CSV table of C-alpha atoms in Angstrom, one decimal:
chain,number,residue,atom,x,y,z
A,1,LEU,CA,0.0,0.7,-0.5
A,2,ALA,CA,0.7,3.3,-0.7
A,3,LYS,CA,2.6,5.3,1.7
A,4,THR,CA,0.7,8.9,2.2
A,5,THR,CA,2.6,11.7,4.0
A,6,GLN,CA,0.3,13.9,5.5
A,7,PRO,CA,0.9,17.5,8.2
A,8,ILE,CA,0.2,17.1,11.3
A,9,SER,CA,-2.3,19.7,12.8
A,10,MET,CA,-3.8,22.6,11.1
A,11,ASP,CA,-6.0,26.0,12.7
A,12,SER,CA,-8.5,27.6,10.9
A,13,TYR,CA,-10.4,30.9,11.7
A,14,GLU,CA,-14.2,29.7,10.9
A,15,GLY,CA,-15.2,30.6,7.7
A,16,GLN,CA,-12.5,30.0,5.4
A,17,GLU,CA,-11.4,27.5,2.9
A,18,VAL,CA,-9.1,24.8,4.8
A,19,ASN,CA,-6.9,22.9,2.4
A,20,ILE,CA,-5.0,20.0,3.7
A,21,THR,CA,-2.9,17.8,1.6
A,22,CYS,CA,-1.0,14.4,1.2
A,23,SER,CA,1.9,13.1,-0.2
A,24,HIS,CA,1.8,9.5,-2.4
A,25,ASN,CA,4.6,8.8,-4.3
A,26,ASN,CA,4.2,5.8,-5.1
A,27,ILE,CA,0.7,5.5,-5.7
A,28,ALA,CA,-0.2,2.8,-7.6
A,29,THR,CA,-2.1,3.1,-11.1
A,30,ASN,CA,-4.8,1.3,-9.7
A,31,ASP,CA,-4.6,2.8,-6.3
A,32,TYR,CA,-7.6,5.2,-5.5
A,33,ILE,CA,-8.1,8.6,-3.0
A,34,THR,CA,-9.9,8.7,0.2
A,35,TRP,CA,-10.2,11.0,2.6
A,36,TYR,CA,-12.2,9.8,6.2
A,37,GLN,CA,-12.9,12.5,8.9
A,38,GLN,CA,-12.5,11.5,12.8
A,39,PHE,CA,-13.9,13.3,15.5
A,40,PRO,CA,-13.0,12.6,19.3
A,41,SER,CA,-14.6,9.5,20.8
A,42,GLN,CA,-16.6,8.3,17.1
A,43,GLY,CA,-15.7,6.1,14.1
A,44,PRO,CA,-14.1,7.0,11.1
A,45,ARG,CA,-16.6,9.0,8.4
A,46,PHE,CA,-15.7,8.8,4.8
A,47,ILE,CA,-16.1,12.5,3.4
A,48,ILE,CA,-14.5,11.9,-0.6
A,49,GLN,CA,-12.0,9.3,-2.8
A,50,GLY,CA,-11.7,10.5,-6.2
A,51,TYR,CA,-8.8,9.2,-9.0
A,52,LYS,CA,-7.7,11.8,-10.8
A,53,THR,CA,-8.6,15.1,-11.6
A,54,LYS,CA,-11.4,16.8,-9.3
A,55,VAL,CA,-14.1,15.3,-7.1
A,56,THR,CA,-16.4,17.6,-6.1
A,57,ASN,CA,-19.4,16.2,-2.8
A,58,GLU,CA,-21.6,18.0,-0.7
A,59,VAL,CA,-19.5,17.5,2.0
A,60,ALA,CA,-15.3,18.7,0.4
A,61,SER,CA,-13.7,19.0,-2.6
A,62,LEU,CA,-11.0,16.5,-3.5
A,63,PHE,CA,-8.1,18.2,-6.4
A,64,ILE,CA,-4.9,14.9,-7.7
A,65,PRO,CA,-3.0,16.2,-10.5
A,66,ALA,CA,-2.3,15.0,-14.0
A,67,ASP,CA,0.7,12.9,-11.7
A,68,ARG,CA,-1.1,12.1,-9.0
A,69,LYS,CA,1.6,12.0,-6.3
A,70,SER,CA,-0.5,14.3,-4.0
A,71,SER,CA,-3.9,14.7,-3.4
A,72,THR,CA,-5.5,17.5,-1.7
A,73,LEU,CA,-8.4,17.3,0.5
A,74,SER,CA,-10.1,21.2,0.5
A,75,LEU,CA,-13.4,22.6,2.4
A,76,PRO,CA,-15.1,25.7,1.9
A,77,ARG,CA,-16.0,28.2,5.1
A,78,VAL,CA,-15.1,25.9,7.7
A,79,SER,CA,-17.3,26.6,11.2
A,80,LEU,CA,-16.4,24.4,14.0
A,81,SER,CA,-18.2,21.3,14.0
A,82,ASP,CA,-15.3,20.7,11.1
A,83,THR,CA,-12.7,20.2,14.0
A,84,ALA,CA,-11.4,16.7,13.7
A,85,VAL,CA,-8.9,14.4,12.4
A,86,TYR,CA,-8.4,13.6,8.7
A,87,TYR,CA,-7.3,11.4,7.0
A,88,CYS,CA,-5.7,10.1,3.2
A,89,LEU,CA,-6.2,6.8,2.5
A,90,VAL,CA,-4.5,5.3,-1.2
A,91,GLY,CA,-5.5,2.1,-1.8
A,92,PRO,CA,-7.4,0.0,-4.5
A,93,GLY,CA,-10.3,1.4,-5.0
A,94,MET,CA,-14.1,1.0,-3.8
A,95,SER,CA,-12.5,-0.6,-0.3
A,96,GLY,CA,-15.3,-4.2,-0.8
A,97,ASN,CA,-12.8,-6.5,1.2
A,98,THR,CA,-9.9,-4.4,1.7
A,99,PRO,CA,-9.0,-3.5,5.0
A,100,LEU,CA,-7.8,0.7,5.4
A,101,VAL,CA,-5.0,1.5,6.7
A,102,PHE,CA,-5.3,5.2,8.2
A,103,GLY,CA,-2.3,6.9,8.9
A,104,LYS,CA,-1.8,9.2,12.0
A,105,GLY,CA,-4.0,11.9,10.0
A,106,THR,CA,-4.2,16.0,10.1
A,107,ARG,CA,-6.1,17.3,13.3
A,108,LEU,CA,-7.6,20.7,12.6
A,109,SER,CA,-8.5,23.1,14.9
A,110,VAL,CA,-11.4,25.7,13.5
A,111,ILE,CA,-11.5,28.7,16.1
A,112,ALA,CA,-14.1,31.0,16.2
B,1,GLU,CA,-29.8,6.9,6.5
B,2,PRO,CA,-28.8,3.7,7.9
B,3,GLU,CA,-25.7,3.3,9.9
B,4,VAL,CA,-23.4,0.5,11.4
B,5,THR,CA,-24.9,0.6,15.3
B,6,GLN,CA,-22.1,-0.5,18.0
B,7,THR,CA,-22.4,-2.1,21.8
B,8,PRO,CA,-22.2,-1.6,24.6
B,9,SER,CA,-20.6,2.2,23.9
B,10,HIS,CA,-18.1,1.5,27.3
B,11,GLN,CA,-17.1,-1.3,28.5
B,12,VAL,CA,-15.5,-2.4,31.8
B,13,THR,CA,-13.3,-5.2,32.4
B,14,GLN,CA,-11.0,-7.1,35.0
B,15,MET,CA,-7.7,-8.4,33.0
B,16,GLY,CA,-8.4,-11.3,32.1
B,17,GLN,CA,-11.9,-11.9,31.8
B,18,GLU,CA,-14.0,-12.4,28.5
B,19,VAL,CA,-15.6,-9.5,26.6
B,20,ILE,CA,-18.3,-9.2,23.8
B,21,LEU,CA,-18.4,-6.8,22.3
B,22,ARG,CA,-21.4,-6.3,19.3
B,23,CYS,CA,-22.2,-4.9,16.1
B,24,VAL,CA,-25.1,-4.3,14.1
B,25,PRO,CA,-24.0,-4.0,10.4
B,26,ILE,CA,-26.1,-2.3,7.6
B,27,SER,CA,-28.7,-4.7,7.0
B,28,ASN,CA,-27.5,-5.7,3.2
B,29,HIS,CA,-24.1,-5.0,3.5
B,30,LEU,CA,-21.5,-8.0,3.0
B,31,TYR,CA,-18.0,-6.9,4.2
B,32,PHE,CA,-17.7,-7.0,7.9
B,33,TYR,CA,-15.1,-5.6,10.0
B,34,TRP,CA,-13.4,-5.0,13.2
B,35,TYR,CA,-10.6,-1.8,13.8
B,36,ARG,CA,-9.2,-0.5,17.2
B,37,GLN,CA,-7.8,2.7,18.8
B,38,ILE,CA,-5.6,2.6,20.8
B,39,LEU,CA,-5.8,6.0,23.3
B,40,GLY,CA,-4.2,9.1,21.0
B,41,GLN,CA,-3.0,6.5,18.4
B,42,LYS,CA,-3.8,5.1,15.1
B,43,VAL,CA,-6.5,3.5,14.2
B,44,GLU,CA,-5.7,0.3,13.3
B,45,PHE,CA,-6.9,-2.9,11.6
B,46,LEU,CA,-7.9,-5.9,12.7
B,47,VAL,CA,-10.0,-8.0,11.0
B,48,SER,CA,-12.3,-8.4,7.6
B,49,PHE,CA,-14.7,-11.2,7.5
B,50,TYR,CA,-17.4,-12.4,4.0
B,51,ASN,CA,-19.0,-15.0,3.5
B,52,ASN,CA,-19.6,-17.0,7.1
B,53,GLU,CA,-15.3,-16.2,7.1
B,54,ILE,CA,-13.0,-14.5,8.3
B,55,SER,CA,-10.6,-13.0,5.4
B,56,GLU,CA,-8.2,-11.1,6.3
B,57,LYS,CA,-6.7,-10.4,9.6
B,58,SER,CA,-3.5,-8.4,11.0
B,59,GLU,CA,-1.2,-9.8,13.9
B,60,ILE,CA,-2.6,-8.0,16.6
B,61,PHE,CA,-5.8,-10.1,15.9
B,62,ASP,CA,-3.8,-13.5,17.8
B,63,ASP,CA,-6.3,-16.9,19.3
B,64,GLN,CA,-7.1,-14.1,22.0
B,65,PHE,CA,-9.7,-12.8,19.4
B,66,SER,CA,-12.2,-14.2,17.6
B,67,VAL,CA,-15.9,-13.1,15.8
B,68,GLU,CA,-19.3,-14.3,14.7
B,69,ARG,CA,-22.0,-13.4,12.7
B,70,PRO,CA,-24.4,-15.3,14.6
B,71,ASP,CA,-27.6,-14.4,12.7
B,72,GLY,CA,-28.4,-12.8,10.6
B,73,SER,CA,-27.9,-9.2,11.6
B,74,ASN,CA,-24.8,-9.1,14.9
B,75,PHE,CA,-21.8,-9.8,14.3
B,76,THR,CA,-19.2,-9.9,17.3
B,77,LEU,CA,-15.9,-9.8,18.2
B,78,LYS,CA,-14.9,-12.1,21.1
B,79,ILE,CA,-11.3,-11.2,23.9
B,80,ARG,CA,-11.1,-14.1,25.7
B,81,SER,CA,-9.0,-13.6,28.1
B,82,THR,CA,-8.9,-9.7,29.0
B,83,LYS,CA,-4.9,-7.9,28.7
B,84,LEU,CA,-4.4,-4.0,29.9
B,85,GLU,CA,-3.7,-3.3,26.3
B,86,ASP,CA,-6.5,-4.8,24.5
B,87,SER,CA,-7.9,-1.5,26.2
B,88,ALA,CA,-8.8,1.3,23.0
B,89,MET,CA,-12.1,1.8,21.2
B,90,TYR,CA,-12.6,-0.8,18.3
B,91,PHE,CA,-14.5,-0.1,16.1
B,92,CYS,CA,-17.4,-2.7,13.9
B,93,ALA,CA,-17.5,-1.2,10.3
B,94,SER,CA,-19.0,-2.4,7.3
B,95,SER,CA,-19.3,-2.4,3.6
B,96,ASP,CA,-21.3,-3.5,-0.1
B,97,VAL,CA,-19.3,-5.1,-3.3
B,98,GLN,CA,-18.8,-1.9,-4.4
B,99,GLU,CA,-19.0,0.6,-2.0
B,100,THR,CA,-16.5,2.3,0.7
B,101,GLN,CA,-15.9,1.2,5.0
B,102,TYR,CA,-18.5,2.3,7.1
B,103,PHE,CA,-18.3,2.3,10.6
B,104,GLY,CA,-19.7,2.8,13.8
B,105,PRO,CA,-19.8,4.8,17.2
B,106,GLY,CA,-17.2,2.5,18.1
B,107,THR,CA,-16.9,0.7,22.3
B,108,ARG,CA,-14.4,2.1,24.7
B,109,LEU,CA,-12.6,-1.1,26.2
B,110,LEU,CA,-10.7,-0.5,29.3
B,111,VAL,CA,-9.6,-3.7,30.9
B,112,LEU,CA,-8.3,-3.1,34.7
């Protein structure tokens, strides 16, 4: 599985756009990039998944450059409730029966 | 929206005792998983389960652990003789064939 590197922590003010970048230099051809969010004392929650270019849903956008060696999760206009740990995962396709491998994630703190 | 549920939310037990953690996966899902997260550490994969048998397990999932799907709805994790180091949040997850994994809220296990 491709190793991922992301910042340990980030701070942001409410209402700002937050971009969290993840490096995955040895991503494989059939690997997808998936982001999960985890609030304290809760299970991880799927946010978004993509393979290339840009994916957008009601929660976030995911930008993936042509070489796919990095990706950026973009959270528009964050609120206090977006304070959480965000994990970037790289692995084959929709997970199906594949165990998820979590790193340490990025701890986002949103300040009023 | 369908969700994974887990019981109990908290469990305190004495070292050496057996515990059973229960999960009700999303009803039409076919793949089931257990993960754990020791306080302050990463989410770690324990085991995956499909078609009434273990598909994959990690090094953590030793002979003290077992999983079972005793009926059409429940999915359980049993720890036969708990150790202090088993204290953690235990998350159940489920997925369909080509879908991401959905996590439950977790069971906080404390071994004294």
